[in-house]
Tab-separated table of C-alpha atoms in Angstrom:
chain	number	residue	atom	x	y	z
A	18	MET	CA	323.984	-39.096	181.815
A	19	GLU	CA	326.848	-39.972	184.299
A	20	PHE	CA	328.880	-42.912	183.881
A	21	GLU	CA	330.800	-44.968	186.330
A	22	GLU	CA	334.398	-44.122	186.303
A	23	GLY	CA	336.430	-46.227	184.074
A	24	LEU	CA	333.364	-47.426	181.824
A	25	GLU	CA	332.722	-46.350	178.350
A	26	PRO	CA	329.004	-45.695	177.277
A	27	VAL	CA	327.899	-47.988	174.561
A	28	SER	CA	326.365	-46.303	171.509
A	29	PRO	CA	322.879	-45.732	171.133
A	30	THR	CA	322.722	-48.153	168.106
A	31	GLY	CA	325.020	-50.686	169.981
A	32	GLN	CA	322.082	-50.583	172.606
A	33	TYR	CA	319.551	-51.112	169.966
A	34	PHE	CA	321.281	-54.278	168.534
A	35	ASN	CA	321.702	-55.837	172.022
A	36	SER	CA	318.472	-56.113	173.746
A	37	SER	CA	316.046	-58.414	174.858
A	38	VAL	CA	314.176	-57.514	171.705
A	39	LEU	CA	316.761	-57.474	169.101
A	40	SER	CA	320.431	-59.178	169.074
A	41	VAL	CA	322.112	-59.000	165.741
A	42	SER	CA	325.551	-60.296	164.849
A	43	ILE	CA	327.697	-60.406	161.845
A	44	VAL	CA	329.457	-63.631	160.732
A	45	ALA	CA	332.442	-63.183	158.523
A	46	ALA	CA	334.223	-65.844	156.488
A	47	MET	CA	337.910	-65.500	155.222
A	48	GLU	CA	338.689	-68.261	152.856
A	49	PHE	CA	342.549	-69.171	152.255
A	50	GLU	CA	344.324	-70.630	149.454
A	51	ILE	CA	346.494	-72.732	151.556
A	52	PRO	CA	345.878	-74.920	154.533
A	53	ILE	CA	346.044	-73.826	158.032
A	54	ASN	CA	348.597	-75.811	159.620
A	55	ASN	CA	350.527	-73.385	162.021
A	56	LEU	CA	347.818	-72.767	164.595
A	57	PRO	CA	349.990	-71.304	167.298
A	58	SER	CA	351.283	-68.599	164.675
A	59	ILE	CA	347.560	-67.782	164.031
A	60	MET	CA	346.636	-67.688	167.598
A	61	SER	CA	349.503	-65.611	168.599
A	62	LEU	CA	348.714	-63.263	165.638
A	63	LEU	CA	345.216	-63.120	166.872
A	64	LYS	CA	346.422	-62.280	170.426
A	65	ASP	CA	349.062	-59.846	169.584
A	66	VAL	CA	347.129	-57.911	166.699
A	67	PHE	CA	343.474	-58.756	166.878
A	68	LEU	CA	342.632	-58.347	170.421
A	69	PRO	CA	344.631	-54.854	170.987
A	70	ILE	CA	342.653	-53.316	168.061
A	71	ASN	CA	340.022	-51.913	170.246
A	72	PRO	CA	339.021	-51.863	173.705
A	73	ARG	CA	335.735	-53.228	173.191
A	74	PHE	CA	337.051	-56.736	171.873
A	75	SER	CA	338.146	-57.006	175.768
A	76	SER	CA	335.079	-55.651	177.201
A	77	ILE	CA	331.664	-56.703	178.211
A	78	MET	CA	328.459	-55.002	178.206
A	79	VAL	CA	327.032	-54.006	181.588
A	80	THR	CA	324.062	-52.056	182.947
A	81	GLY	CA	324.962	-48.842	184.777
A	82	LYS	CA	323.397	-47.504	187.814
A	83	LYS	CA	320.943	-45.310	185.783
A	84	GLY	CA	320.106	-48.249	183.232
A	85	GLU	CA	322.472	-46.911	180.670
A	86	LYS	CA	324.608	-49.851	178.942
A	87	GLN	CA	328.266	-49.745	179.261
A	88	TRP	CA	331.285	-51.126	178.324
A	89	LYS	CA	333.363	-52.803	181.009
A	90	ARG	CA	337.187	-53.817	180.614
A	91	VAL	CA	337.923	-57.764	181.500
A	92	GLU	CA	340.764	-59.983	181.229
A	93	VAL	CA	340.371	-62.012	178.096
A	94	LYS	CA	341.421	-65.706	177.649
A	95	LEU	CA	341.988	-66.126	174.022
A	96	GLU	CA	341.253	-69.759	174.093
A	97	ASP	CA	337.789	-69.070	175.412
A	98	HIS	CA	337.063	-67.479	172.402
A	99	ILE	CA	338.738	-69.600	169.715
A	100	ASN	CA	337.105	-72.969	168.417
A	101	VAL	CA	338.613	-75.431	165.972
A	102	PRO	CA	335.918	-77.902	165.079
A	103	ILE	CA	336.707	-81.670	164.292
A	104	PHE	CA	335.275	-83.110	161.105
A	105	PRO	CA	335.602	-86.681	159.913
A	106	ILE	CA	339.129	-87.283	158.522
A	107	GLY	CA	339.903	-88.013	154.724
A	108	LEU	CA	336.781	-86.678	153.146
A	109	SER	CA	337.070	-84.842	149.702
A	110	PRO	CA	336.481	-80.985	149.654
A	111	ASP	CA	332.898	-81.496	148.069
A	112	SER	CA	332.019	-83.856	151.032
A	113	TYR	CA	333.361	-81.286	153.461
A	114	ASP	CA	331.181	-78.807	151.986
A	115	LYS	CA	327.880	-80.150	154.149
A	116	TYR	CA	329.993	-79.994	157.368
A	117	TYR	CA	331.015	-76.613	156.832
A	118	ASP	CA	327.632	-75.331	155.851
A	119	ASP	CA	325.914	-76.979	158.943
A	120	TYR	CA	328.666	-75.663	161.106
A	121	ILE	CA	328.425	-71.987	159.912
A	122	SER	CA	324.594	-72.267	160.212
A	123	GLU	CA	325.214	-73.357	163.884
A	124	ILE	CA	327.419	-70.369	164.257
A	125	ALA	CA	324.818	-67.910	162.990
A	126	MET	CA	322.700	-69.075	165.735
A	127	ASN	CA	324.950	-68.779	168.716
A	128	GLN	CA	323.984	-66.531	171.655
A	129	PHE	CA	326.985	-64.713	173.358
A	130	PRO	CA	327.150	-65.078	177.188
A	131	GLN	CA	326.571	-61.964	179.202
A	132	ASN	CA	330.165	-62.399	181.103
A	133	LYS	CA	332.394	-62.575	178.055
A	134	PRO	CA	333.220	-60.209	175.164
A	135	LEU	CA	330.715	-60.182	172.321
A	136	TRP	CA	332.918	-62.081	169.740
A	137	GLU	CA	334.308	-65.515	168.750
A	138	ILE	CA	336.599	-67.048	166.145
A	139	HIS	CA	336.142	-70.444	164.523
A	140	ILE	CA	339.338	-71.819	162.637
A	141	VAL	CA	338.102	-74.634	160.127
A	142	LYS	CA	341.317	-76.516	158.791
A	143	TYR	CA	339.404	-78.775	156.329
A	144	PRO	CA	339.404	-77.966	152.789
A	145	THR	CA	335.951	-77.214	150.922
A	146	SER	CA	335.169	-76.728	147.286
A	147	ASN	CA	335.957	-72.882	147.866
A	148	ALA	CA	338.847	-72.823	150.164
A	149	ALA	CA	341.754	-74.838	151.639
A	150	GLY	CA	340.889	-73.562	155.111
A	151	THR	CA	338.666	-70.952	156.445
A	152	ILE	CA	338.576	-68.765	159.715
A	153	ILE	CA	335.105	-67.608	160.773
A	154	PHE	CA	334.542	-64.439	162.720
A	155	ASN	CA	331.325	-64.087	164.623
A	156	LEU	CA	330.804	-60.558	166.048
A	157	HIS	CA	328.159	-58.873	167.729
A	158	HIS	CA	326.522	-55.961	165.977
A	159	ALA	CA	326.768	-53.707	169.121
A	160	LEU	CA	330.773	-53.849	168.545
A	161	GLY	CA	330.541	-51.760	165.613
A	162	ASP	CA	329.322	-51.527	161.983
A	163	GLY	CA	330.689	-53.136	158.881
A	164	TYR	CA	333.149	-50.107	158.242
A	165	SER	CA	334.133	-50.393	161.837
A	166	LEU	CA	334.752	-54.159	161.608
A	167	MET	CA	336.175	-53.999	158.116
A	168	GLY	CA	338.753	-51.703	159.375
A	169	ALA	CA	339.509	-54.003	162.411
A	170	LEU	CA	340.146	-56.834	160.140
A	171	LEU	CA	342.425	-54.934	157.613
A	172	SER	CA	344.371	-53.938	160.598
A	173	SER	CA	345.254	-57.867	160.946
A	174	LEU	CA	346.088	-58.062	157.251
A	175	GLN	CA	348.708	-57.302	154.830
A	176	ARG	CA	348.984	-57.183	150.956
A	177	ALA	CA	349.797	-60.652	149.660
A	178	ASP	CA	352.100	-59.437	146.990
A	179	ASN	CA	354.003	-56.882	148.940
A	180	PRO	CA	353.207	-56.305	152.722
A	181	SER	CA	355.164	-53.003	152.554
A	182	LEU	CA	352.464	-51.573	150.457
A	183	PRO	CA	349.025	-50.326	151.771
A	184	LEU	CA	345.765	-52.099	150.294
A	185	THR	CA	343.798	-50.021	148.132
A	186	PHE	CA	340.046	-49.705	147.560
A	187	PRO	CA	337.593	-48.734	144.814
A	188	PHE	CA	335.883	-45.405	145.201
A	189	SER	CA	332.163	-45.361	145.612
A	190	GLU	CA	330.619	-43.620	142.676
A	191	ARG	CA	327.570	-41.323	142.396
A	192	SER	CA	324.998	-41.344	139.547
A	193	GLU	CA	325.697	-37.589	138.880
A	194	SER	CA	328.221	-35.114	139.604
A	195	LYS	CA	328.593	-32.513	142.130
A	196	SER	CA	328.284	-29.660	139.786
A	197	ASP	CA	325.161	-31.280	138.172
A	198	ARG	CA	323.540	-31.441	141.519
A	199	LEU	CA	324.088	-28.051	142.425
A	200	SER	CA	323.100	-26.827	139.113
A	201	ARG	CA	319.610	-27.898	139.834
A	202	GLY	CA	319.336	-25.025	142.802
A	203	VAL	CA	315.939	-24.469	143.874
A	204	SER	CA	314.351	-27.379	141.955
A	205	GLN	CA	316.957	-29.536	143.782
A	206	LEU	CA	316.041	-28.145	147.104
A	207	PHE	CA	311.995	-28.757	146.498
A	208	SER	CA	312.718	-32.032	145.233
A	209	LEU	CA	314.956	-32.949	148.418
A	210	ILE	CA	312.377	-31.542	150.798
A	211	PHE	CA	309.519	-33.268	149.033
A	212	ASN	CA	311.412	-36.640	148.714
A	213	THR	CA	312.250	-36.454	152.387
A	214	ILE	CA	308.650	-35.711	153.655
A	215	TYR	CA	307.398	-38.710	151.644
A	216	ASP	CA	310.247	-41.357	152.223
A	217	PHE	CA	310.077	-40.506	156.040
A	218	GLY	CA	306.282	-40.804	156.386
A	219	TRP	CA	306.309	-43.956	154.496
A	220	SER	CA	308.902	-45.349	156.418
A	221	VAL	CA	307.151	-44.673	159.565
A	222	LEU	CA	303.933	-46.164	158.351
A	223	LYS	CA	305.823	-49.113	156.732
A	224	SER	CA	307.415	-49.888	160.025
A	225	ASN	CA	304.395	-49.499	162.200
A	226	PHE	CA	301.186	-50.605	160.281
A	227	ILE	CA	301.825	-51.982	156.901
A	228	GLU	CA	303.235	-55.556	156.723
A	229	ASP	CA	304.278	-56.989	153.295
A	230	ASP	CA	302.435	-59.940	151.773
A	231	ARG	CA	303.416	-63.340	152.873
A	232	THR	CA	305.119	-64.793	149.982
A	233	PRO	CA	307.831	-67.354	148.872
A	234	ILE	CA	310.404	-65.144	150.477
A	235	ARG	CA	308.398	-63.937	153.736
A	236	SER	CA	307.009	-66.593	156.021
A	237	GLY	CA	305.925	-63.899	158.366
A	238	GLU	CA	306.129	-65.931	161.314
A	239	LYS	CA	307.024	-64.449	164.838
A	240	GLY	CA	310.460	-65.420	166.281
A	241	VAL	CA	311.783	-66.049	162.603
A	242	GLU	CA	315.203	-64.557	163.958
A	243	PHE	CA	315.467	-67.520	166.249
A	244	ARG	CA	315.080	-70.124	163.537
A	245	PRO	CA	318.019	-71.997	161.781
A	246	ILE	CA	319.377	-70.256	158.283
A	247	THR	CA	321.323	-71.500	155.592
A	248	ILE	CA	324.166	-69.507	154.195
A	249	SER	CA	324.978	-69.866	150.307
A	250	THR	CA	327.142	-67.776	148.263
A	251	MET	CA	327.624	-66.955	144.660
A	252	THR	CA	330.465	-64.700	142.750
A	253	PHE	CA	330.136	-62.201	139.991
A	254	SER	CA	332.580	-60.292	137.869
A	255	LEU	CA	332.789	-56.746	138.596
A	256	ASP	CA	333.790	-56.124	135.097
A	257	HIS	CA	330.750	-57.630	133.894
A	258	ILE	CA	328.673	-55.511	136.252
A	259	LYS	CA	330.558	-52.484	135.313
A	260	PHE	CA	329.861	-53.376	131.613
A	261	ILE	CA	326.149	-53.487	132.379
A	262	LYS	CA	326.319	-50.195	134.224
A	263	ASP	CA	328.198	-48.324	131.262
A	264	LYS	CA	325.371	-49.513	128.776
A	265	LEU	CA	322.541	-48.522	130.811
A	266	GLY	CA	323.962	-45.219	132.212
A	267	VAL	CA	323.380	-46.159	136.008
A	268	THR	CA	325.675	-46.838	139.203
A	269	ILE	CA	327.211	-50.205	140.004
A	270	ASN	CA	324.730	-50.208	142.949
A	271	ASP	CA	321.627	-49.952	140.926
A	272	VAL	CA	322.903	-52.989	138.886
A	273	ILE	CA	323.675	-55.194	141.565
A	274	THR	CA	320.494	-54.364	143.332
A	275	GLY	CA	318.622	-54.622	140.178
A	276	ILE	CA	319.785	-57.908	139.457
A	277	ILE	CA	319.217	-59.115	142.921
A	278	PHE	CA	315.485	-57.779	143.025
A	279	PHE	CA	315.074	-59.543	139.497
A	280	GLY	CA	316.270	-62.668	140.682
A	281	THR	CA	314.209	-62.592	143.911
A	282	ARG	CA	310.987	-61.993	141.639
A	283	LEU	CA	311.887	-64.932	139.344
A	284	TYR	CA	312.131	-67.270	142.352
A	285	MET	CA	308.837	-65.827	143.728
A	286	GLN	CA	307.056	-66.488	140.512
A	287	GLU	CA	308.602	-69.860	140.130
A	288	ILE	CA	307.257	-70.954	143.492
A	289	SER	CA	304.270	-69.132	143.243
A	290	GLN	CA	302.576	-67.489	140.307
A	291	LYS	CA	300.251	-65.312	142.429
A	292	SER	CA	303.324	-64.024	144.463
A	293	SER	CA	304.266	-61.772	141.059
A	294	LYS	CA	301.584	-59.135	142.135
A	295	ALA	CA	302.438	-59.404	146.066
A	296	ASP	CA	303.911	-56.279	147.625
A	297	SER	CA	307.247	-56.896	148.865
A	298	THR	CA	309.842	-54.501	150.308
A	299	ALA	CA	313.531	-54.576	151.186
A	300	ILE	CA	315.315	-52.766	153.724
A	301	VAL	CA	318.439	-51.221	152.555
A	302	PHE	CA	321.172	-50.526	155.285
A	303	LEU	CA	323.143	-47.435	154.124
A	304	SER	CA	326.205	-46.183	155.898
A	305	THR	CA	325.824	-42.211	157.078
A	306	ARG	CA	329.641	-41.750	156.995
A	307	THR	CA	330.447	-39.068	154.723
A	308	VAL	CA	334.064	-40.195	153.964
A	309	ARG	CA	335.124	-42.419	151.059
A	310	GLY	CA	337.601	-45.540	151.970
A	311	TYR	CA	338.648	-46.997	155.004
A	312	LYS	CA	340.375	-45.360	157.884
A	313	SER	CA	342.829	-46.758	160.284
A	314	VAL	CA	341.522	-48.024	163.628
A	315	GLU	CA	343.837	-45.579	165.369
A	316	GLU	CA	341.919	-42.771	163.452
A	317	MET	CA	338.380	-44.235	164.163
A	318	ILE	CA	339.104	-44.224	168.009
A	319	LYS	CA	340.523	-41.022	168.265
A	320	PRO	CA	338.345	-38.361	170.196
A	321	LYS	CA	336.275	-36.252	167.808
A	322	SER	CA	337.372	-38.412	164.831
A	323	ASP	CA	335.286	-37.722	161.763
A	324	THR	CA	335.031	-41.355	161.070
A	325	PRO	CA	334.397	-42.722	164.659
A	326	TRP	CA	334.428	-46.251	165.743
A	327	GLY	CA	330.653	-47.818	166.189
A	328	ASN	CA	327.484	-47.977	164.102
A	329	GLN	CA	326.731	-45.097	161.749
A	330	PHE	CA	324.337	-46.339	159.328
A	331	GLY	CA	320.562	-46.116	158.668
A	332	LEU	CA	317.664	-48.202	157.244
A	333	LEU	CA	315.586	-47.299	154.055
A	334	HIS	CA	312.650	-49.002	152.625
A	335	VAL	CA	313.011	-49.775	148.938
A	336	SER	CA	309.955	-51.529	146.891
A	337	ILE	CA	310.815	-54.341	145.066
A	338	PRO	CA	309.257	-53.824	141.500
A	339	LYS	CA	306.776	-56.076	140.238
A	340	PHE	CA	306.347	-57.991	136.859
A	341	THR	CA	303.244	-59.583	135.803
A	342	ASN	CA	304.710	-62.543	133.933
A	343	LEU	CA	308.296	-64.244	133.225
A	344	LYS	CA	307.771	-63.371	129.427
A	345	SER	CA	307.233	-59.830	129.541
A	346	SER	CA	309.768	-59.192	132.102
A	347	ASN	CA	312.698	-57.368	130.638
A	348	PRO	CA	315.747	-57.396	132.743
A	349	LEU	CA	317.159	-54.044	131.710
A	350	GLU	CA	313.829	-52.276	132.219
A	351	PHE	CA	313.676	-53.863	135.695
A	352	VAL	CA	317.149	-52.480	136.546
A	353	LEU	CA	316.156	-48.955	135.261
A	354	LYS	CA	313.041	-49.182	137.407
A	355	VAL	CA	315.099	-49.780	140.532
A	356	HIS	CA	317.556	-47.068	139.276
A	357	LYS	CA	314.766	-44.772	139.273
A	358	ILE	CA	313.495	-45.780	142.839
A	359	ILE	CA	317.271	-45.753	144.260
A	360	LYS	CA	317.546	-42.336	142.650
A	361	GLN	CA	314.626	-40.799	144.265
A	362	LYS	CA	315.711	-42.344	147.627
A	363	ARG	CA	319.273	-40.786	147.213
A	364	ASN	CA	317.648	-37.297	146.790
A	365	SER	CA	316.225	-37.734	150.324
A	366	SER	CA	317.305	-37.027	154.012
A	367	SER	CA	314.670	-39.576	155.482
A	368	VAL	CA	317.455	-41.876	156.726
A	369	TYR	CA	318.864	-39.171	159.015
A	370	PHE	CA	315.412	-38.507	160.395
A	371	THR	CA	314.799	-42.082	161.074
A	372	GLY	CA	318.068	-42.009	163.168
A	373	ARG	CA	316.578	-38.780	164.843
A	374	LEU	CA	313.327	-40.645	165.520
A	375	LEU	CA	315.302	-43.477	167.054
A	376	SER	CA	316.969	-41.444	169.383
A	377	ILE	CA	313.819	-39.503	170.619
A	378	MET	CA	312.238	-42.937	171.288
A	379	LYS	CA	315.257	-43.974	173.406
A	380	LYS	CA	315.194	-40.799	175.449
A	381	LEU	CA	311.586	-41.075	176.046
A	382	LYS	CA	310.760	-44.588	176.162
A	383	GLY	CA	314.259	-46.282	176.484
A	384	PRO	CA	316.464	-48.140	174.152
A	385	LYS	CA	314.160	-51.276	174.170
A	386	ALA	CA	311.617	-49.241	172.455
A	387	ALA	CA	314.014	-48.219	169.714
A	388	SER	CA	315.101	-51.771	169.245
A	389	ARG	CA	311.360	-52.768	169.081
A	390	TYR	CA	311.029	-50.258	166.129
A	391	ILE	CA	313.943	-51.739	164.270
A	392	GLN	CA	312.665	-55.431	164.975
A	393	ARG	CA	309.179	-54.341	163.656
A	394	ALA	CA	310.400	-52.496	160.667
A	395	SER	CA	312.542	-55.371	159.618
A	396	ASN	CA	309.808	-58.112	160.421
A	397	TYR	CA	307.139	-56.159	158.373
A	398	SER	CA	309.416	-56.220	155.384
A	399	SER	CA	310.581	-59.091	153.237
A	400	MET	CA	314.386	-59.022	152.846
A	401	SER	CA	317.533	-56.940	153.631
A	402	ILE	CA	320.570	-55.847	151.775
A	403	SER	CA	323.724	-54.647	152.925
A	404	ASN	CA	327.173	-54.135	151.054
A	405	MET	CA	330.834	-53.422	151.739
A	406	ILE	CA	333.646	-52.541	149.767
A	407	GLY	CA	336.660	-54.856	149.945
A	408	PRO	CA	340.394	-54.449	148.705
A	409	VAL	CA	341.466	-54.466	145.312
A	410	GLU	CA	344.640	-56.368	145.973
A	411	GLN	CA	344.663	-59.880	147.530
A	412	MET	CA	345.216	-60.056	151.365
A	413	ALA	CA	347.229	-62.277	153.511
A	414	LEU	CA	346.985	-63.342	157.148
A	415	ASP	CA	350.371	-64.606	158.459
A	416	LYS	CA	351.516	-65.583	154.980
A	417	HIS	CA	348.304	-67.279	154.213
A	418	PRO	CA	346.634	-65.534	151.019
A	419	VAL	CA	343.040	-64.917	151.302
A	420	LYS	CA	341.254	-66.466	148.316
A	421	GLY	CA	337.884	-64.989	149.027
A	422	LEU	CA	335.657	-63.469	152.005
A	423	TYR	CA	331.888	-63.123	152.723
A	424	PHE	CA	329.820	-61.834	155.447
A	425	MET	CA	326.231	-62.412	156.868
A	426	THR	CA	324.180	-60.448	159.176
A	427	VAL	CA	322.316	-63.142	161.454
A	428	LYS	CA	319.389	-63.115	163.746
A	429	VAL	CA	317.660	-60.538	161.754
A	430	PRO	CA	313.665	-61.017	162.013
A	431	GLN	CA	313.344	-61.893	158.297
A	432	SER	CA	313.241	-65.006	156.132
A	433	LEU	CA	315.775	-63.771	153.816
A	434	THR	CA	318.968	-61.676	154.137
A	435	ILE	CA	321.499	-60.599	151.156
A	436	THR	CA	324.901	-59.324	151.751
A	437	MET	CA	327.618	-58.227	149.318
A	438	VAL	CA	331.318	-57.476	149.376
A	439	SER	CA	333.824	-56.726	146.610
A	440	TYR	CA	337.295	-58.238	146.690
A	441	MET	CA	339.994	-58.862	143.828
A	442	GLY	CA	337.744	-57.628	141.078
A	443	ASN	CA	334.657	-59.930	142.274
A	444	LEU	CA	331.420	-59.267	144.027
A	445	ARG	CA	330.885	-62.300	146.615
A	446	VAL	CA	326.941	-62.367	147.258
A	447	ALA	CA	325.803	-64.175	150.343
A	448	VAL	CA	322.355	-65.238	150.907
A	449	GLY	CA	320.997	-66.260	154.436
A	450	SER	CA	317.604	-67.907	154.239
A	451	GLU	CA	315.267	-69.398	156.698
A	452	LYS	CA	315.837	-73.232	156.754
A	453	GLY	CA	312.999	-75.331	155.684
A	454	PHE	CA	311.020	-72.326	154.228
A	455	LEU	CA	313.112	-70.912	151.196
A	456	ASP	CA	314.891	-73.337	148.919
A	457	PRO	CA	318.614	-71.897	148.833
A	458	HIS	CA	319.550	-73.618	145.540
A	459	LYS	CA	316.588	-72.506	143.639
A	460	PHE	CA	316.815	-68.943	144.895
A	461	LYS	CA	320.706	-68.987	144.074
A	462	SER	CA	319.741	-70.517	140.500
A	463	CYS	CA	317.353	-67.767	139.910
A	464	VAL	CA	319.651	-64.738	140.618
A	465	ILE	CA	322.411	-66.162	138.494
A	466	ASN	CA	319.729	-66.699	135.877
A	467	ALA	CA	319.008	-62.946	136.334
A	468	PHE	CA	322.430	-61.960	135.999
A	469	GLU	CA	323.068	-63.878	132.876
A	470	MET	CA	319.891	-62.493	131.366
A	471	THR	CA	320.633	-58.987	132.379
A	472	LEU	CA	324.322	-59.204	130.924
A	473	GLN	CA	323.166	-60.988	127.599
A	474	ALA	CA	320.309	-58.171	127.022
A	475	ALA	CA	323.284	-55.466	127.804
A	476	HIS	CA	325.213	-57.012	125.015
A	477	GLU	CA	322.647	-56.737	122.738
A	478	ILE	CA	322.383	-52.877	123.099
A	479	PRO	CA	324.033	-51.452	119.983
A	480	THR	CA	327.123	-49.899	120.718
């Protein structure tokens, strides 16, 4: 494919996420310990550090002569992308919560104009119960995946305790060592082949023909991605999660996913008893990158980089286990069920075959066909889950210590979206729920209850 001189081609996944069928964005909130009073300094930092990070922040997406999407550099006026909302003056932080919640919900529904770069920043100077001030980034998913955008964010930040030192990140873990996996030999190979064929076949069927039941977490309505959402968050201690992990002999990811699924089932049962037996599936977004930790933006944008900037992830269908009634549900058994399901999925290459299927669709029928496949796969499922790893140390932006952060994937054709990010020893869980359909307060209460039940049960396991 030939491209016009000076224009960079948009990655296939970038095209999937920015079409008339599907247009997905990421809303990320950075909460500060101290008020944001020095706006000129913040604006200067964004102009001198954020904008130059990657040419895509100064580009618009255009259609080439042969129909291929391309990035075209344009002149960017920072003031056109920065918004500073005005709320009533003199309210308490708790009173500002409602204004903030309504504002971030509005941001989630924003549509990017075609003649401007696909990002915007909102500076909320008013205190809430969570922060003295907040900066909200609204970034179109076509710009890159969570890995790329986290790398861009980190390039604008420093360690709060010592700016001369680099931020560090906890390593991801595996449920078994490399030597253990290699020792399985032929048995491992046959298991991999079987699981790949089964998972890939199930994923294709699930994405095209098999819809989840309509339940308290899935309205099943067309155009759900265009409906307003409510974004709420909760925080859990990573030390408590690691305690449960060690007691059960599973991974941190197993514990987190198991608790989210358990809380989801508690919510479903509380709203409707019959939904306990409903078939519900989650789409889990997995990074297909093979490296650990984050690379600098400079490394990501190098030619032939082993961690290139862009979207590099796949989607995996994971069935949410059922339980018959609340009394018989054992939180630890539930987490172990989820562990077993995820372990089987890990021993499968279906996520890569799904990527190849989308590429074939793009070549034969155009990027819109691949977008339609992803849209339908999401719409036929009940929820989606994605997570990112944040730094261990506290970050700071222009000497403003970052108290907390979270993100949300928006305009996804589902009634329920869960995202998670670790930071400073805690896990921040964000819930995006269809406004007027899900009860965000009750759902949050059920997930917190699931966490407390699981932690209590883990403490009761003999040492």
